[in-house]
Coordinates of C-alpha atoms and ligand atoms in Angstrom, one line a residue:
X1081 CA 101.2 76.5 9.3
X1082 CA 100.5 79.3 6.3
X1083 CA 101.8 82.9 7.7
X1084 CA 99.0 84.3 9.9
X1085 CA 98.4 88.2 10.8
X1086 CA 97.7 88.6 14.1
X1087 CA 94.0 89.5 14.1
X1088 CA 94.7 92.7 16.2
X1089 CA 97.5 94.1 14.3
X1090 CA 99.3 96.1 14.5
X1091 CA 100.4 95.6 17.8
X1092 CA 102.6 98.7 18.5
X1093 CA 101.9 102.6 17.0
X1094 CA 103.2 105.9 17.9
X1095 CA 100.0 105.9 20.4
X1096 CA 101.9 103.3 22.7
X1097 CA 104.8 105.2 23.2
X1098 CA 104.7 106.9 26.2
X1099 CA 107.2 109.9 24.7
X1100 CA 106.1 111.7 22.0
X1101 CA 107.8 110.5 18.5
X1102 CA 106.4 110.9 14.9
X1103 CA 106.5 107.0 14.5
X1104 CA 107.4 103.0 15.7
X1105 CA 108.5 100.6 13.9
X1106 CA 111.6 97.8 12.5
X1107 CA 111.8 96.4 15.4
X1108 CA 114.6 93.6 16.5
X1109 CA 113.2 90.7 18.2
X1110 CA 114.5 88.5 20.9
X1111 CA 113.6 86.4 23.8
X1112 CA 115.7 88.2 26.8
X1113 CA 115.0 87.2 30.3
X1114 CA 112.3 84.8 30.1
X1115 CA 110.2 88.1 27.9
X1116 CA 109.2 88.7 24.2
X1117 CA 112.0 91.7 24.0
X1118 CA 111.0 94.5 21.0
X1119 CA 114.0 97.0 20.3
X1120 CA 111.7 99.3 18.5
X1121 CA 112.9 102.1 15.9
X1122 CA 111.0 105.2 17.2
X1123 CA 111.8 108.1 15.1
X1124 CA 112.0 111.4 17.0
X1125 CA 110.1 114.7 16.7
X1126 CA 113.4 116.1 14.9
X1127 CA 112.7 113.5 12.5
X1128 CA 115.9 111.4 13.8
X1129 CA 115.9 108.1 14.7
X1130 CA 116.6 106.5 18.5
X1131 CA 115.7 102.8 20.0
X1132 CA 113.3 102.1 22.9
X1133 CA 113.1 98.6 24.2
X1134 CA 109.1 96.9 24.5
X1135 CA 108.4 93.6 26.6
X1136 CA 106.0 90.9 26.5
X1137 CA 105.1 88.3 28.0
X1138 CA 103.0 86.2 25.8
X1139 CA 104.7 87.9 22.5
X1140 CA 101.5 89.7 21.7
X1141 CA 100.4 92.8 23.9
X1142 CA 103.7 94.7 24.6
X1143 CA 104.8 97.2 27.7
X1144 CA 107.0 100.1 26.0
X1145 CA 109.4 101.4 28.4
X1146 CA 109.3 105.4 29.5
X1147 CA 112.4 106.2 27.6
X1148 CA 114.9 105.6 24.7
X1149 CA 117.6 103.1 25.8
X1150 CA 120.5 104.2 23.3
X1151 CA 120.3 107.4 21.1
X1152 CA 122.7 108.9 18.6
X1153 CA 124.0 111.3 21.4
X1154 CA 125.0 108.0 23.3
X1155 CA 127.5 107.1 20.3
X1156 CA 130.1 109.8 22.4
X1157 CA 133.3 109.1 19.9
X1158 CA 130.8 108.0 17.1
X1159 CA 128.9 110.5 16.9
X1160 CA 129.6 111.9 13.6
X1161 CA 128.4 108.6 12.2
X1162 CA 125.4 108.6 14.0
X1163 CA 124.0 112.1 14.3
X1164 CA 121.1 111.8 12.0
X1165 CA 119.9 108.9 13.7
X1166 CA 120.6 105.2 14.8
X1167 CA 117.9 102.9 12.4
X1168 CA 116.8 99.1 12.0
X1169 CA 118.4 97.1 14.9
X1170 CA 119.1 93.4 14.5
X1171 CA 119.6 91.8 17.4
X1172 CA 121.4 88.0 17.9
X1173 CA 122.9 86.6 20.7
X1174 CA 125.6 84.7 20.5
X1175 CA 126.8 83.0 24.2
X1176 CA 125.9 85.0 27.3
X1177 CA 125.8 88.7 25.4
X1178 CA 123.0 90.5 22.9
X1179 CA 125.0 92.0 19.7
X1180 CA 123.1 94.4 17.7
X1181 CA 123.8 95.5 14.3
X1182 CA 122.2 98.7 13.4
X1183 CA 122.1 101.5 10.8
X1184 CA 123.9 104.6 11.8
X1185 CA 122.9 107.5 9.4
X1186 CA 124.8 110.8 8.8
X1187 CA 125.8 112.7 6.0
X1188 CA 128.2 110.0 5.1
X1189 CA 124.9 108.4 4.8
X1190 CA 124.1 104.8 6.1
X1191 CA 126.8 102.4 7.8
X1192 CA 127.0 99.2 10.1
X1193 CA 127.4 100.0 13.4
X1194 CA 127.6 96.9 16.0
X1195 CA 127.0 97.7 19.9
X1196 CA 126.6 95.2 22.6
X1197 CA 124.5 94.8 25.9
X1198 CA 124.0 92.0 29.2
X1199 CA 120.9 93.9 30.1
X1200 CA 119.4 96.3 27.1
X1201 CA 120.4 99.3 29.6
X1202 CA 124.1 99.7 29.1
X1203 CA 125.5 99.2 25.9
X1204 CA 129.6 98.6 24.5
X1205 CA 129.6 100.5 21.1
X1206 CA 131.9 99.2 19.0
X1207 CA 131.6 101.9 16.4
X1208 CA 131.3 101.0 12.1
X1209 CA 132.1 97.4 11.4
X1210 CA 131.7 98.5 7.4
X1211 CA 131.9 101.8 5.4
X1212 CA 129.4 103.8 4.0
X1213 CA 126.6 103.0 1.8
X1214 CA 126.1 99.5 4.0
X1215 CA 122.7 98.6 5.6
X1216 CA 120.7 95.5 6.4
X1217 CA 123.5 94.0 8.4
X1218 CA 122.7 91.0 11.1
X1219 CA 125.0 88.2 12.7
X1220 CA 124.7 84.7 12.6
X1221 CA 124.0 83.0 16.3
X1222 CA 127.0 80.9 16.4
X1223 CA 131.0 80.2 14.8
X1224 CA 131.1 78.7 11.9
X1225 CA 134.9 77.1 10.7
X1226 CA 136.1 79.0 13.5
X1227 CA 134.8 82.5 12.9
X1228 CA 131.8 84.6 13.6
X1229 CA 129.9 85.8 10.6
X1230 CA 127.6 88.4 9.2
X1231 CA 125.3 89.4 6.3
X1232 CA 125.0 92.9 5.2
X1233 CA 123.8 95.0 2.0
X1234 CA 126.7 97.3 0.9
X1235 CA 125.3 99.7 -2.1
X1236 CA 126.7 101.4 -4.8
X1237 CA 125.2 103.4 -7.6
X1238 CA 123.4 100.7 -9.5
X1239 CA 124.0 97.7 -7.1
X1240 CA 122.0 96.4 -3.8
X1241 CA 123.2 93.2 -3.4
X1242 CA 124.0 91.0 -0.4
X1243 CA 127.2 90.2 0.9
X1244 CA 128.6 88.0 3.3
X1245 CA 132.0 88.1 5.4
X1246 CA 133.6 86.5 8.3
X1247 CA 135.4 87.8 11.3
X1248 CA 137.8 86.6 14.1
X1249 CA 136.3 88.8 16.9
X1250 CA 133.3 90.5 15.6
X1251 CA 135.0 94.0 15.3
X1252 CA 137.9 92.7 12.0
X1253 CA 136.0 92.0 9.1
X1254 CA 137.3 90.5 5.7
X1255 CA 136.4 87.4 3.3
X1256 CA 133.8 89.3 1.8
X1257 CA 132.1 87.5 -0.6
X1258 CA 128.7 87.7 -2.8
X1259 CA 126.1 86.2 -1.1
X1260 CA 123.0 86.8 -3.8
X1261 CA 121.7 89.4 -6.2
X1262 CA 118.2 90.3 -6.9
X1263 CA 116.5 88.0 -9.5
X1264 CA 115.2 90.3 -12.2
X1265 CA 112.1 90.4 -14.1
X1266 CA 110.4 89.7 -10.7
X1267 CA 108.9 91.3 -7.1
X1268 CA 112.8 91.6 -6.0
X1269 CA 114.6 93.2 -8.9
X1270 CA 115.4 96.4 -7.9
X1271 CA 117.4 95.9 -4.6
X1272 CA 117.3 93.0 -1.9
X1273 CA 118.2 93.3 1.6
X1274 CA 118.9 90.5 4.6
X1275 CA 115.8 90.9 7.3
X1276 CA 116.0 89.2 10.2
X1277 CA 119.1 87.3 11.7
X1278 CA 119.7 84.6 10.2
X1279 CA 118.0 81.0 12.0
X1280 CA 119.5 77.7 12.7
X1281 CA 117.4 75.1 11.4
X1282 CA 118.2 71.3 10.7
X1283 CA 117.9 71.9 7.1
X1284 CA 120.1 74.8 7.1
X1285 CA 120.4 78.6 7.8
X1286 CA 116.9 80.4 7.1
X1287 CA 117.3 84.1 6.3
X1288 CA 114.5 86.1 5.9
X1289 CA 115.1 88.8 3.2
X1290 CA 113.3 91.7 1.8
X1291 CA 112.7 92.7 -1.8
X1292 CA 111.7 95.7 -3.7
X1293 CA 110.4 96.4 -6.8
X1294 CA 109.5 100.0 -8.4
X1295 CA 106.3 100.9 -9.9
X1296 CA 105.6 104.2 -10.8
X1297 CA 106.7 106.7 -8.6
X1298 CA 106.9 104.2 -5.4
X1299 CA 108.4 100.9 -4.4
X1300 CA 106.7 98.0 -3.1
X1301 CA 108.7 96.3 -0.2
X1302 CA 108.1 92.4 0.4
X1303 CA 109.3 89.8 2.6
X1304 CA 111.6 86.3 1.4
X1305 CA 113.3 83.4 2.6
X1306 CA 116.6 82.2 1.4
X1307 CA 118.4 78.8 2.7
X1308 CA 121.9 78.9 3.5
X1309 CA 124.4 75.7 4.1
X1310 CA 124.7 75.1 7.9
X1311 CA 128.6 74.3 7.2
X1312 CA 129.4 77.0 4.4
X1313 CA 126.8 79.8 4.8
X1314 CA 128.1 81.4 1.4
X1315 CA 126.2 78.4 -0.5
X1316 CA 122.7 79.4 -1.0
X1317 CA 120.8 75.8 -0.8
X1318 CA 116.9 77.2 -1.5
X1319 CA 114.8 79.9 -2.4
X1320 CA 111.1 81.9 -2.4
X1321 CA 110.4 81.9 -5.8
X1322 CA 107.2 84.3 -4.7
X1323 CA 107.4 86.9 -1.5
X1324 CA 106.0 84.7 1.8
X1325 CA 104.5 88.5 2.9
X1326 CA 103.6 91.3 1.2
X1327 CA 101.3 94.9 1.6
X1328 CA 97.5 93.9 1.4
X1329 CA 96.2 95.4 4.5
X1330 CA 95.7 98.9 5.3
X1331 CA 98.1 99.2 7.8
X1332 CA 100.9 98.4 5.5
X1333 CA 99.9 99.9 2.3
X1334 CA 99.1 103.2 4.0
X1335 CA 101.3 105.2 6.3
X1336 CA 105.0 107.2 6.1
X1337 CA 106.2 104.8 3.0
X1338 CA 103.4 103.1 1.3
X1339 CA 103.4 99.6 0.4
X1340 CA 106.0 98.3 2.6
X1341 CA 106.0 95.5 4.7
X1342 CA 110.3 95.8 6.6
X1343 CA 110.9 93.1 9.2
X1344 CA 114.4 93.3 11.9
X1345 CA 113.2 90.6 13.8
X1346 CA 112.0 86.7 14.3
X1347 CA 111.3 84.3 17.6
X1348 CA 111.1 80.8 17.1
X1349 CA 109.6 79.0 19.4
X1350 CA 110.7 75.1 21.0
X1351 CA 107.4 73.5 19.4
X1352 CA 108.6 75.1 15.9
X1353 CA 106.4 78.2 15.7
X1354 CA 107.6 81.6 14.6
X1355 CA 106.5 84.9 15.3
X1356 CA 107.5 87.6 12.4
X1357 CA 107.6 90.6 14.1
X1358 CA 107.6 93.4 11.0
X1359 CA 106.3 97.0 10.3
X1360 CA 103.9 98.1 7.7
X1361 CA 104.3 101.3 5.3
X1362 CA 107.2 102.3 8.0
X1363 CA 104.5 103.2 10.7
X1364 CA 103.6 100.6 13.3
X1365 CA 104.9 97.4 14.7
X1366 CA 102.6 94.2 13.4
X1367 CA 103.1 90.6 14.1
X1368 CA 102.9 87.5 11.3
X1369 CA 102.8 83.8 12.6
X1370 CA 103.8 80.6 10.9
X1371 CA 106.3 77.7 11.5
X1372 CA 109.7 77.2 10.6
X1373 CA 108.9 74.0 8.3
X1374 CA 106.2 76.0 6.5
X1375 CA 109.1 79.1 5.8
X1376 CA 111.3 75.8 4.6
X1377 CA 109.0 74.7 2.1
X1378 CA 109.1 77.5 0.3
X1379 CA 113.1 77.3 0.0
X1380 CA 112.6 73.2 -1.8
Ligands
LIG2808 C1 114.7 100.8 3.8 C2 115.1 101.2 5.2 C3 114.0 100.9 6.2 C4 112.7 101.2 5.7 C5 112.5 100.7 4.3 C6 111.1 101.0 3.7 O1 115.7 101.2 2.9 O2 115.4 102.5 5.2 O3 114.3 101.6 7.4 O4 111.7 100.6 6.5 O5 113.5 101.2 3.4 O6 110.9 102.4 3.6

């Protein structure tokens, strides 16, 4: 099945929220508790970022609950990491428990911060699992060789590249290795990022990716898929030559940032379905459908 817009997209704007914020959107996705479970970005009056959790039942039309369920003020001993606002949640469970790996921001500007929850109401916060400039960062579902594993997109002056590293216990982190770089001369060249946790497929690890590119004074922010090696993740076995999503409608070419289409968060379904849940021009919360073999072909 080719990638699909839901016909009454976007599904979630700042009108849904029943608090007021400027905006809603990079959500991470999940099925929690038998729901379609949204933990949505909403970004503050004060211009600072907090998360608010939205449910579903058919994974279309979403209930937003009254309140945020973790803001930076939450972060108590991490606070200084945090106080400018808690961005882009990933969410993967892995056994019993939800992990999310999320963007603190501060004036140390952005690091990895991983939390964990039973129930989306009360939440473990580890604290940074990387150093500033770091971003982008989601875990993998499962142990691989014996350890847990994450992506993430550390950034220096003239590098945005992805990285990959391993850990015992989800808090120590080493092994790093290079994952992938942009490919130049194309829609990705300027900086890549991973999107979505990464998903288990018989083929290998799918990892949706975004991938900008600068034209004139703004960036255009598009969606790709890379395959990964069930066995040795590091080994990238396919690629999207060409973006599988990328601004055409309205509601992602106009809004906060132009021309962006950002995704945090995927479901796949038992009959092999996907829904892309993703954000347009950083102002609303859309949804994309396709199928897990269609996302595969592009990575041949
Ligand atoms: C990235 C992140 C996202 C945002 C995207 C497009 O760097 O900051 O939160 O959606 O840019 O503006």
């Amino acid at each position: 099945m080719e990638i699909q817009r839901y016909t009454s997209n976007p599904i979630l704007t700042k009108e849904n929220i029943p608090f007021k914020v400027n905006s809603v959107f990079n959500p991470g996705a999940i099925k929690f508790a038998g729901k379609y479970f949204l933990l949505c970005r909403v970004e503050m009056p004060n211009g600072r970022s907090s998360f608010v959790t939205a449910q579903s039942s058919d994974g279309y039309s979403f209930n937003v609950s009254d309140k945020p369920c973790l803001t930076p003020e939450d972060h108590k001993e991490h606070y200084n990491y945090v106080n400018w606002g808690i961005e882009d949640a990933r969410v993967t469970q892995i056994g019993l428990r939800y992990y999310l790996t999320y963007t603190g921001y501060s004036k140390y500007m952005p690091l990895v911060i991983l939390a964990e929850t039973e129930d989306f109401n009360n939440f473990i916060i580890h604290g940074a699992i990387s150093e500033p400039s770091n971003k982008d960062c989601a875990l993998f579902p499962e142990k691989i060789d014996g350890y847990y594993w994450k992506v993430d997109r550390p950034s220096s002056e003239n590098r945005r590249d992805i990285w990959i590293s391993r850990s015992p216990d989800l808090i120590h982190w080493g092994g790093y290795k290079l994952l992938t770089e942009p490919l130049q001369g194309c829609w990705e060249q300027d900086k890549i990022g991973n999107s979505s946790p990464p998903l288990k497929t018989k083929d290998g690890w799918l990892m949706l990716y975004h991938g900008v590119r600068g034209f004139g004074l703004s960036s255009i922010y598009k969606l790709g898929v890379l395959l990964l090696d069930l066995e040795k993740p590091w080994l990238i076995k396919g690629r999207s030559l060409e973006p599988i999503l990328q601004p055409e409608m309205n509601y992602e070419r106009t809004g906060d940032v132009m021309n962006v289409v950002f995704s945090c968060g995927w479901i796949d379904e038992p009959d092999g379905k996907l829904k892309i849940y993703y954000s347009g021009a950083d102002s609303n919360i859309c949804l994309a459908e396709t199928t897990v073999d269609y996302l595969l072909s592009f990575c041949k």
